[in-house]
Each structure stands twice: as C-alpha cells, then as structure tokens.
Amino acid sequence: MNGPPASYLCYVLVEGPVYGSGAVLPFVLATLRTRSREAALEWLQNRARWVADRLDPDPCASPWVTPAMRMDRVPVPDAPTEIRVWCDDPREALAVYARLERGVTVSVVIPDGPDRYTLAICPQRARVLLMRPFLNLQPKRG
C-alpha cells in the first residue's frame, strides 16, 4: 500500500497488579482516533502529561514548590519525569512523525514500580469493504 496512513489510533494504557489476586491486568486510560499525525502526537503528549501530573505534580509548574525544594536530578528512575522528558523532546517528536509517515507504530513503555505505562500511536490503513449486492430487498406483494 502506498501513501500515508488513513488514520491513527492513539492510546494510553497502564498495566499493574490487582491487589490480592496476583494477576496483572491492563487498563485503558484514554483513546483517540484521528486523521492527522500532528493531532495524534499532540493528543498523546497532552494525555501523557495528564498522567504524569496525576502520578506526581510537576515541580516546575506547581505554585507551592519553592526553588529550594526543587532537585536538579531525581535520585531514582521516576516515571512522571521520564514521561515529561519524552513529551518535551523536539527530536523525539520529529522521529515520531517520520515513523508515523512510514506507517510504523510508535510505542513508549515507562515502568513505575510494579506498574508500566504505555503510550502508543498506531497508523491505520484504509480498509475497503466489499459488499455483496442485496437481492430481493423489495417487500413481497401478495
């Protein structure tokens, strides 16, 4: 198939253990289908920031955090920080656009303790549905 994808399916997914059951289950936090790769990436970045802010409010944007409270480096891997870094990297955005233009799925998996967050954009090709002609659709007259 030639040409760019017809649409893009975007989603944010979290997978984690269910308390007391021992099972690990996925939960879809948000989805979107759009025809624009730019809209797909913008939506995914906005949803990712929303998730990051719910896990840990952004210290640079929080009015109650003073400069003395801010750390230059996070001492351990931190999922909200990793999400924000991915969202704010312009080189990453260009790489995402290039992959989407080629029809390649973009997926970022960020662990957070026993949980993991997946941010994804899946290019979708147009599908042509072939329908058999319906015969005898006229009501029978008796």
Short mmCIF file of N, CA and C in Angstrom, two decimals:
data_model
loop_
_atom_site.label_atom_id
_atom_site.label_comp_id
_atom_site.label_asym_id
_atom_site.label_seq_id
_atom_site.Cartn_x
_atom_site.Cartn_y
_atom_site.Cartn_z
N MET A 1 0.83 -1.19 0.00
CA MET A 1 0.00 0.00 0.00
C MET A 1 0.87 1.24 0.00
N ASN A 2 0.52 2.18 -0.83
CA ASN A 2 1.28 3.41 -0.92
C ASN A 2 0.54 4.53 -0.22
N GLY A 3 1.30 5.59 0.07
CA GLY A 3 0.70 6.77 0.68
C GLY A 3 0.68 6.68 2.20
N PRO A 4 0.38 7.81 2.81
CA PRO A 4 0.36 7.86 4.27
C PRO A 4 -0.84 7.10 4.84
N PRO A 5 -0.80 6.75 6.11
CA PRO A 5 -1.94 6.06 6.73
C PRO A 5 -3.21 6.91 6.67
N ALA A 6 -4.35 6.24 6.68
CA ALA A 6 -5.64 6.92 6.62
C ALA A 6 -6.03 7.52 7.95
N SER A 7 -5.61 6.90 9.05
CA SER A 7 -5.92 7.42 10.38
C SER A 7 -4.91 6.87 11.38
N TYR A 8 -5.00 7.38 12.59
CA TYR A 8 -4.08 6.99 13.66
C TYR A 8 -4.89 6.67 14.90
N LEU A 9 -4.65 5.48 15.47
CA LEU A 9 -5.28 5.09 16.72
C LEU A 9 -4.27 5.36 17.83
N CYS A 10 -4.65 6.19 18.80
CA CYS A 10 -3.77 6.55 19.90
C CYS A 10 -4.35 6.00 21.20
N TYR A 11 -3.47 5.58 22.10
CA TYR A 11 -3.98 5.14 23.40
C TYR A 11 -2.92 5.29 24.49
N VAL A 12 -3.42 5.40 25.72
CA VAL A 12 -2.59 5.39 26.92
C VAL A 12 -3.11 4.23 27.76
N LEU A 13 -2.20 3.35 28.14
CA LEU A 13 -2.55 2.12 28.83
C LEU A 13 -1.69 1.98 30.07
N VAL A 14 -2.27 1.51 31.17
CA VAL A 14 -1.48 1.18 32.35
C VAL A 14 -1.70 -0.30 32.64
N GLU A 15 -0.63 -0.98 33.02
CA GLU A 15 -0.71 -2.39 33.41
C GLU A 15 -0.12 -2.51 34.80
N GLY A 16 -0.83 -3.23 35.66
CA GLY A 16 -0.33 -3.37 37.01
C GLY A 16 -1.02 -4.50 37.75
N PRO A 17 -0.48 -4.85 38.91
CA PRO A 17 -1.06 -5.94 39.69
C PRO A 17 -2.40 -5.53 40.31
N VAL A 18 -3.29 -6.50 40.37
CA VAL A 18 -4.58 -6.30 41.02
C VAL A 18 -4.41 -6.76 42.46
N TYR A 19 -4.70 -5.86 43.39
CA TYR A 19 -4.46 -6.12 44.81
C TYR A 19 -5.08 -7.44 45.26
N GLY A 20 -4.27 -8.30 45.85
CA GLY A 20 -4.72 -9.54 46.46
C GLY A 20 -4.99 -10.68 45.50
N SER A 21 -4.89 -10.45 44.18
CA SER A 21 -5.23 -11.53 43.25
C SER A 21 -4.00 -12.16 42.60
N GLY A 22 -2.89 -11.45 42.58
CA GLY A 22 -1.71 -11.95 41.90
C GLY A 22 -1.75 -11.74 40.40
N ALA A 23 -2.86 -11.24 39.88
CA ALA A 23 -2.99 -11.01 38.44
C ALA A 23 -2.47 -9.62 38.07
N VAL A 24 -1.95 -9.52 36.86
CA VAL A 24 -1.54 -8.24 36.29
C VAL A 24 -2.46 -7.97 35.11
N LEU A 25 -3.18 -6.85 35.19
CA LEU A 25 -4.17 -6.55 34.16
C LEU A 25 -3.92 -5.19 33.53
N PRO A 26 -4.28 -5.06 32.24
CA PRO A 26 -4.18 -3.76 31.58
C PRO A 26 -5.45 -2.95 31.81
N PHE A 27 -5.30 -1.62 31.79
CA PHE A 27 -6.44 -0.72 31.90
C PHE A 27 -6.20 0.44 30.93
N VAL A 28 -7.15 0.65 30.04
CA VAL A 28 -7.02 1.74 29.06
C VAL A 28 -7.43 3.04 29.74
N LEU A 29 -6.51 4.01 29.76
CA LEU A 29 -6.80 5.30 30.37
C LEU A 29 -7.43 6.27 29.39
N ALA A 30 -7.06 6.19 28.11
CA ALA A 30 -7.60 7.11 27.12
C ALA A 30 -7.32 6.59 25.72
N THR A 31 -8.21 6.91 24.78
CA THR A 31 -8.02 6.56 23.37
C THR A 31 -8.50 7.69 22.48
N LEU A 32 -7.98 7.70 21.27
CA LEU A 32 -8.39 8.68 20.26
C LEU A 32 -8.09 8.10 18.89
N ARG A 33 -8.95 8.39 17.92
CA ARG A 33 -8.66 8.10 16.52
C ARG A 33 -8.72 9.43 15.79
N THR A 34 -7.68 9.71 15.01
CA THR A 34 -7.60 10.96 14.28
C THR A 34 -7.00 10.71 12.91
N ARG A 35 -7.18 11.66 12.01
CA ARG A 35 -6.64 11.52 10.66
C ARG A 35 -5.30 12.24 10.49
N SER A 36 -4.85 12.95 11.53
CA SER A 36 -3.64 13.77 11.45
C SER A 36 -2.57 13.24 12.39
N ARG A 37 -1.37 13.04 11.86
CA ARG A 37 -0.28 12.57 12.73
C ARG A 37 0.10 13.64 13.74
N GLU A 38 -0.01 14.93 13.35
CA GLU A 38 0.30 16.02 14.28
C GLU A 38 -0.70 16.04 15.42
N ALA A 39 -1.98 15.87 15.09
CA ALA A 39 -3.01 15.82 16.14
C ALA A 39 -2.81 14.60 17.03
N ALA A 40 -2.39 13.49 16.44
CA ALA A 40 -2.16 12.26 17.22
C ALA A 40 -1.05 12.48 18.25
N LEU A 41 0.07 13.05 17.81
CA LEU A 41 1.18 13.26 18.75
C LEU A 41 0.83 14.31 19.80
N GLU A 42 0.17 15.38 19.38
CA GLU A 42 -0.21 16.41 20.35
C GLU A 42 -1.16 15.84 21.41
N TRP A 43 -2.12 15.04 20.99
CA TRP A 43 -3.05 14.43 21.93
C TRP A 43 -2.31 13.49 22.88
N LEU A 44 -1.42 12.66 22.32
CA LEU A 44 -0.69 11.71 23.16
C LEU A 44 0.19 12.43 24.17
N GLN A 45 0.87 13.48 23.76
CA GLN A 45 1.69 14.25 24.69
C GLN A 45 0.82 14.88 25.80
N ASN A 46 -0.33 15.43 25.44
CA ASN A 46 -1.21 16.02 26.44
C ASN A 46 -1.73 14.99 27.42
N ARG A 47 -2.13 13.82 26.92
CA ARG A 47 -2.60 12.75 27.81
C ARG A 47 -1.46 12.24 28.69
N ALA A 48 -0.27 12.13 28.12
CA ALA A 48 0.89 11.66 28.90
C ALA A 48 1.20 12.65 30.03
N ARG A 49 1.18 13.94 29.73
CA ARG A 49 1.41 14.94 30.79
C ARG A 49 0.32 14.86 31.86
N TRP A 50 -0.91 14.61 31.44
CA TRP A 50 -2.01 14.47 32.39
C TRP A 50 -1.74 13.31 33.33
N VAL A 51 -1.29 12.17 32.79
CA VAL A 51 -0.95 11.01 33.62
C VAL A 51 0.20 11.36 34.56
N ALA A 52 1.24 11.99 34.03
CA ALA A 52 2.41 12.34 34.85
C ALA A 52 2.01 13.26 36.00
N ASP A 53 1.15 14.23 35.74
CA ASP A 53 0.72 15.16 36.79
C ASP A 53 -0.13 14.48 37.85
N ARG A 54 -0.83 13.41 37.49
CA ARG A 54 -1.61 12.67 38.49
C ARG A 54 -0.70 11.77 39.32
N LEU A 55 0.37 11.28 38.73
CA LEU A 55 1.32 10.46 39.50
C LEU A 55 2.15 11.32 40.44
N ASP A 56 2.58 12.47 39.93
CA ASP A 56 3.44 13.37 40.70
C ASP A 56 3.37 14.75 40.06
N PRO A 57 2.76 15.73 40.72
CA PRO A 57 2.66 17.07 40.11
C PRO A 57 4.02 17.60 39.70
N ASP A 58 4.04 18.28 38.57
CA ASP A 58 5.28 18.85 38.02
C ASP A 58 5.81 19.92 38.96
N PRO A 59 6.99 19.74 39.53
CA PRO A 59 7.52 20.73 40.47
C PRO A 59 7.80 22.08 39.81
N CYS A 60 8.05 22.08 38.51
CA CYS A 60 8.31 23.35 37.82
C CYS A 60 7.03 24.14 37.60
N ALA A 61 5.89 23.47 37.63
CA ALA A 61 4.61 24.15 37.38
C ALA A 61 3.76 24.32 38.64
N SER A 62 4.18 23.72 39.74
CA SER A 62 3.39 23.80 40.97
C SER A 62 3.68 25.09 41.72
N PRO A 63 2.67 25.87 42.04
CA PRO A 63 2.89 27.14 42.72
C PRO A 63 3.38 26.99 44.16
N TRP A 64 3.14 25.85 44.79
CA TRP A 64 3.53 25.67 46.19
C TRP A 64 4.97 25.17 46.35
N VAL A 65 5.64 24.79 45.24
CA VAL A 65 7.02 24.32 45.32
C VAL A 65 7.96 25.52 45.19
N THR A 66 8.79 25.72 46.20
CA THR A 66 9.75 26.81 46.17
C THR A 66 11.03 26.35 45.47
N PRO A 67 11.86 27.29 44.98
CA PRO A 67 13.11 26.88 44.31
C PRO A 67 14.00 26.01 45.20
N ALA A 68 14.00 26.24 46.51
CA ALA A 68 14.83 25.44 47.42
C ALA A 68 14.37 23.99 47.49
N MET A 69 13.10 23.75 47.18
CA MET A 69 12.55 22.39 47.24
C MET A 69 12.83 21.58 45.97
N ARG A 70 13.18 22.25 44.90
CA ARG A 70 13.40 21.56 43.63
C ARG A 70 14.77 20.89 43.60
N MET A 71 14.80 19.68 43.02
CA MET A 71 16.06 18.94 42.91
C MET A 71 16.55 19.02 41.48
N ASP A 72 17.86 19.11 41.30
CA ASP A 72 18.42 19.12 39.95
C ASP A 72 18.26 17.77 39.28
N ARG A 73 18.43 16.71 40.04
CA ARG A 73 18.31 15.35 39.50
C ARG A 73 17.43 14.53 40.41
N VAL A 74 16.66 13.68 39.80
CA VAL A 74 15.83 12.76 40.57
C VAL A 74 16.73 11.59 40.98
N PRO A 75 16.76 11.21 42.26
CA PRO A 75 17.70 10.18 42.70
C PRO A 75 17.42 8.77 42.17
N VAL A 76 16.20 8.48 41.80
CA VAL A 76 15.84 7.16 41.28
C VAL A 76 15.04 7.34 40.00
N PRO A 77 14.93 6.30 39.18
CA PRO A 77 14.08 6.43 37.99
C PRO A 77 12.67 6.84 38.40
N ASP A 78 12.16 7.81 37.70
CA ASP A 78 10.89 8.41 38.07
C ASP A 78 10.01 8.48 36.83
N ALA A 79 8.91 7.74 36.83
CA ALA A 79 8.04 7.67 35.65
C ALA A 79 7.49 9.03 35.23
N PRO A 80 6.97 9.85 36.15
CA PRO A 80 6.46 11.15 35.70
C PRO A 80 7.53 12.01 35.02
N THR A 81 8.74 11.99 35.54
CA THR A 81 9.82 12.76 34.92
C THR A 81 10.16 12.20 33.54
N GLU A 82 10.23 10.88 33.41
CA GLU A 82 10.52 10.27 32.12
C GLU A 82 9.44 10.60 31.09
N ILE A 83 8.19 10.61 31.53
CA ILE A 83 7.09 10.97 30.63
C ILE A 83 7.25 12.41 30.16
N ARG A 84 7.54 13.33 31.10
CA ARG A 84 7.69 14.74 30.73
C ARG A 84 8.88 14.95 29.79
N VAL A 85 9.97 14.25 30.03
CA VAL A 85 11.15 14.37 29.16
C VAL A 85 10.81 13.90 27.76
N TRP A 86 10.10 12.78 27.64
CA TRP A 86 9.70 12.27 26.32
C TRP A 86 8.80 13.29 25.62
N CYS A 87 7.84 13.86 26.34
CA CYS A 87 6.90 14.82 25.74
C CYS A 87 7.58 16.10 25.27
N ASP A 88 8.62 16.53 25.95
CA ASP A 88 9.25 17.83 25.68
C ASP A 88 10.46 17.76 24.76
N ASP A 89 10.78 16.58 24.24
CA ASP A 89 11.96 16.41 23.39
C ASP A 89 11.59 16.65 21.92
N PRO A 90 12.02 17.78 21.32
CA PRO A 90 11.64 18.04 19.92
C PRO A 90 12.24 17.04 18.94
N ARG A 91 13.42 16.49 19.23
CA ARG A 91 14.00 15.47 18.34
C ARG A 91 13.15 14.20 18.36
N GLU A 92 12.62 13.87 19.53
CA GLU A 92 11.75 12.70 19.63
C GLU A 92 10.48 12.92 18.81
N ALA A 93 9.93 14.12 18.84
CA ALA A 93 8.73 14.43 18.06
C ALA A 93 9.00 14.25 16.56
N LEU A 94 10.14 14.71 16.08
CA LEU A 94 10.47 14.55 14.67
C LEU A 94 10.62 13.07 14.30
N ALA A 95 11.22 12.30 15.19
CA ALA A 95 11.37 10.86 14.96
C ALA A 95 10.00 10.18 14.92
N VAL A 96 9.09 10.60 15.80
CA VAL A 96 7.74 10.04 15.82
C VAL A 96 7.04 10.34 14.49
N TYR A 97 7.11 11.59 14.03
CA TYR A 97 6.48 11.96 12.76
C TYR A 97 7.01 11.11 11.61
N ALA A 98 8.32 10.92 11.58
CA ALA A 98 8.93 10.13 10.50
C ALA A 98 8.43 8.69 10.53
N ARG A 99 8.36 8.10 11.71
CA ARG A 99 7.89 6.72 11.81
C ARG A 99 6.42 6.60 11.41
N LEU A 100 5.62 7.56 11.87
CA LEU A 100 4.20 7.51 11.53
C LEU A 100 3.97 7.67 10.03
N GLU A 101 4.77 8.53 9.41
CA GLU A 101 4.64 8.75 7.96
C GLU A 101 4.93 7.46 7.19
N ARG A 102 5.83 6.63 7.73
CA ARG A 102 6.16 5.34 7.10
C ARG A 102 5.15 4.25 7.47
N GLY A 103 4.21 4.58 8.36
CA GLY A 103 3.21 3.59 8.77
C GLY A 103 3.67 2.68 9.89
N VAL A 104 4.69 3.11 10.65
CA VAL A 104 5.23 2.30 11.74
C VAL A 104 4.62 2.75 13.07
N THR A 105 4.19 1.79 13.88
CA THR A 105 3.62 2.09 15.19
C THR A 105 4.69 2.68 16.11
N VAL A 106 4.30 3.70 16.86
CA VAL A 106 5.18 4.32 17.85
C VAL A 106 4.65 3.92 19.23
N SER A 107 5.54 3.38 20.05
CA SER A 107 5.13 2.93 21.38
C SER A 107 6.25 3.25 22.38
N VAL A 108 5.87 3.83 23.49
CA VAL A 108 6.81 4.13 24.56
C VAL A 108 6.29 3.45 25.82
N VAL A 109 7.12 2.64 26.47
CA VAL A 109 6.73 1.95 27.70
C VAL A 109 7.59 2.50 28.83
N ILE A 110 6.92 2.98 29.87
CA ILE A 110 7.62 3.60 31.00
C ILE A 110 7.22 2.86 32.28
N PRO A 111 8.18 2.19 32.93
CA PRO A 111 7.87 1.48 34.17
C PRO A 111 7.74 2.44 35.35
N ASP A 112 6.91 2.06 36.30
CA ASP A 112 6.74 2.83 37.53
C ASP A 112 6.44 1.84 38.65
N GLY A 113 7.49 1.36 39.30
CA GLY A 113 7.32 0.32 40.32
C GLY A 113 6.77 -0.93 39.67
N PRO A 114 5.70 -1.51 40.23
CA PRO A 114 5.12 -2.72 39.62
C PRO A 114 4.25 -2.42 38.40
N ASP A 115 3.98 -1.15 38.15
CA ASP A 115 3.13 -0.75 37.02
C ASP A 115 3.98 -0.37 35.83
N ARG A 116 3.34 -0.32 34.67
CA ARG A 116 4.01 0.23 33.49
C ARG A 116 2.97 0.94 32.63
N TYR A 117 3.40 2.07 32.09
CA TYR A 117 2.54 2.92 31.27
C TYR A 117 2.98 2.80 29.81
N THR A 118 2.02 2.60 28.93
CA THR A 118 2.31 2.51 27.50
C THR A 118 1.61 3.65 26.79
N LEU A 119 2.38 4.41 26.02
CA LEU A 119 1.88 5.50 25.19
C LEU A 119 2.07 5.03 23.76
N ALA A 120 1.02 5.03 22.94
CA ALA A 120 1.17 4.46 21.60
C ALA A 120 0.33 5.20 20.57
N ILE A 121 0.86 5.23 19.35
CA ILE A 121 0.14 5.71 18.18
C ILE A 121 0.30 4.62 17.11
N CYS A 122 -0.83 4.11 16.63
CA CYS A 122 -0.83 3.03 15.64
C CYS A 122 -1.42 3.54 14.33
N PRO A 123 -0.60 3.65 13.27
CA PRO A 123 -1.15 4.04 11.97
C PRO A 123 -2.13 2.98 11.47
N GLN A 124 -3.22 3.44 10.89
CA GLN A 124 -4.25 2.54 10.38
C GLN A 124 -4.42 2.79 8.88
N ARG A 125 -4.37 1.75 8.11
CA ARG A 125 -4.59 1.86 6.67
C ARG A 125 -6.09 1.84 6.40
N ALA A 126 -6.50 2.44 5.30
CA ALA A 126 -7.92 2.43 4.92
C ALA A 126 -8.31 1.02 4.54
N ARG A 127 -9.48 0.66 4.93
CA ARG A 127 -10.00 -0.66 4.57
C ARG A 127 -11.12 -0.48 3.57
N VAL A 128 -11.12 -1.31 2.57
CA VAL A 128 -12.18 -1.29 1.58
C VAL A 128 -13.10 -2.46 1.89
N LEU A 129 -14.35 -2.15 2.13
CA LEU A 129 -15.32 -3.20 2.41
C LEU A 129 -16.06 -3.55 1.13
N LEU A 130 -16.02 -4.81 0.80
CA LEU A 130 -16.74 -5.27 -0.38
C LEU A 130 -18.07 -5.83 0.10
N MET A 131 -19.13 -5.33 -0.49
CA MET A 131 -20.46 -5.78 -0.08
C MET A 131 -21.11 -6.53 -1.23
N ARG A 132 -21.70 -7.64 -0.91
CA ARG A 132 -22.47 -8.37 -1.91
C ARG A 132 -23.74 -7.59 -2.18
N PRO A 133 -24.14 -7.54 -3.41
CA PRO A 133 -25.40 -6.85 -3.67
C PRO A 133 -26.55 -7.60 -2.99
N PHE A 134 -27.42 -6.84 -2.38
CA PHE A 134 -28.58 -7.45 -1.74
C PHE A 134 -29.70 -7.57 -2.76
N LEU A 135 -30.19 -8.77 -2.88
CA LEU A 135 -31.28 -9.03 -3.82
C LEU A 135 -32.59 -9.14 -3.05
N ASN A 136 -33.63 -8.88 -3.73
CA ASN A 136 -34.97 -9.03 -3.16
C ASN A 136 -35.17 -8.15 -1.94
N LEU A 137 -34.75 -6.91 -2.02
CA LEU A 137 -34.97 -6.00 -0.90
C LEU A 137 -36.35 -5.38 -0.94
N GLN A 138 -37.04 -5.55 -2.07
CA GLN A 138 -38.40 -5.01 -2.18
C GLN A 138 -39.36 -5.91 -1.40
N PRO A 139 -40.28 -5.29 -0.68
CA PRO A 139 -41.25 -6.12 0.05
C PRO A 139 -42.11 -6.94 -0.93
N LYS A 140 -42.40 -8.13 -0.51
CA LYS A 140 -43.22 -9.00 -1.35
C LYS A 140 -44.67 -8.54 -1.30
N ARG A 141 -45.28 -8.56 -2.44
CA ARG A 141 -46.69 -8.18 -2.51
C ARG A 141 -47.50 -9.43 -2.78
N GLY A 142 -48.47 -9.55 -2.01
CA GLY A 142 -49.18 -10.78 -2.06
C GLY A 142 -50.39 -10.84 -2.78
#
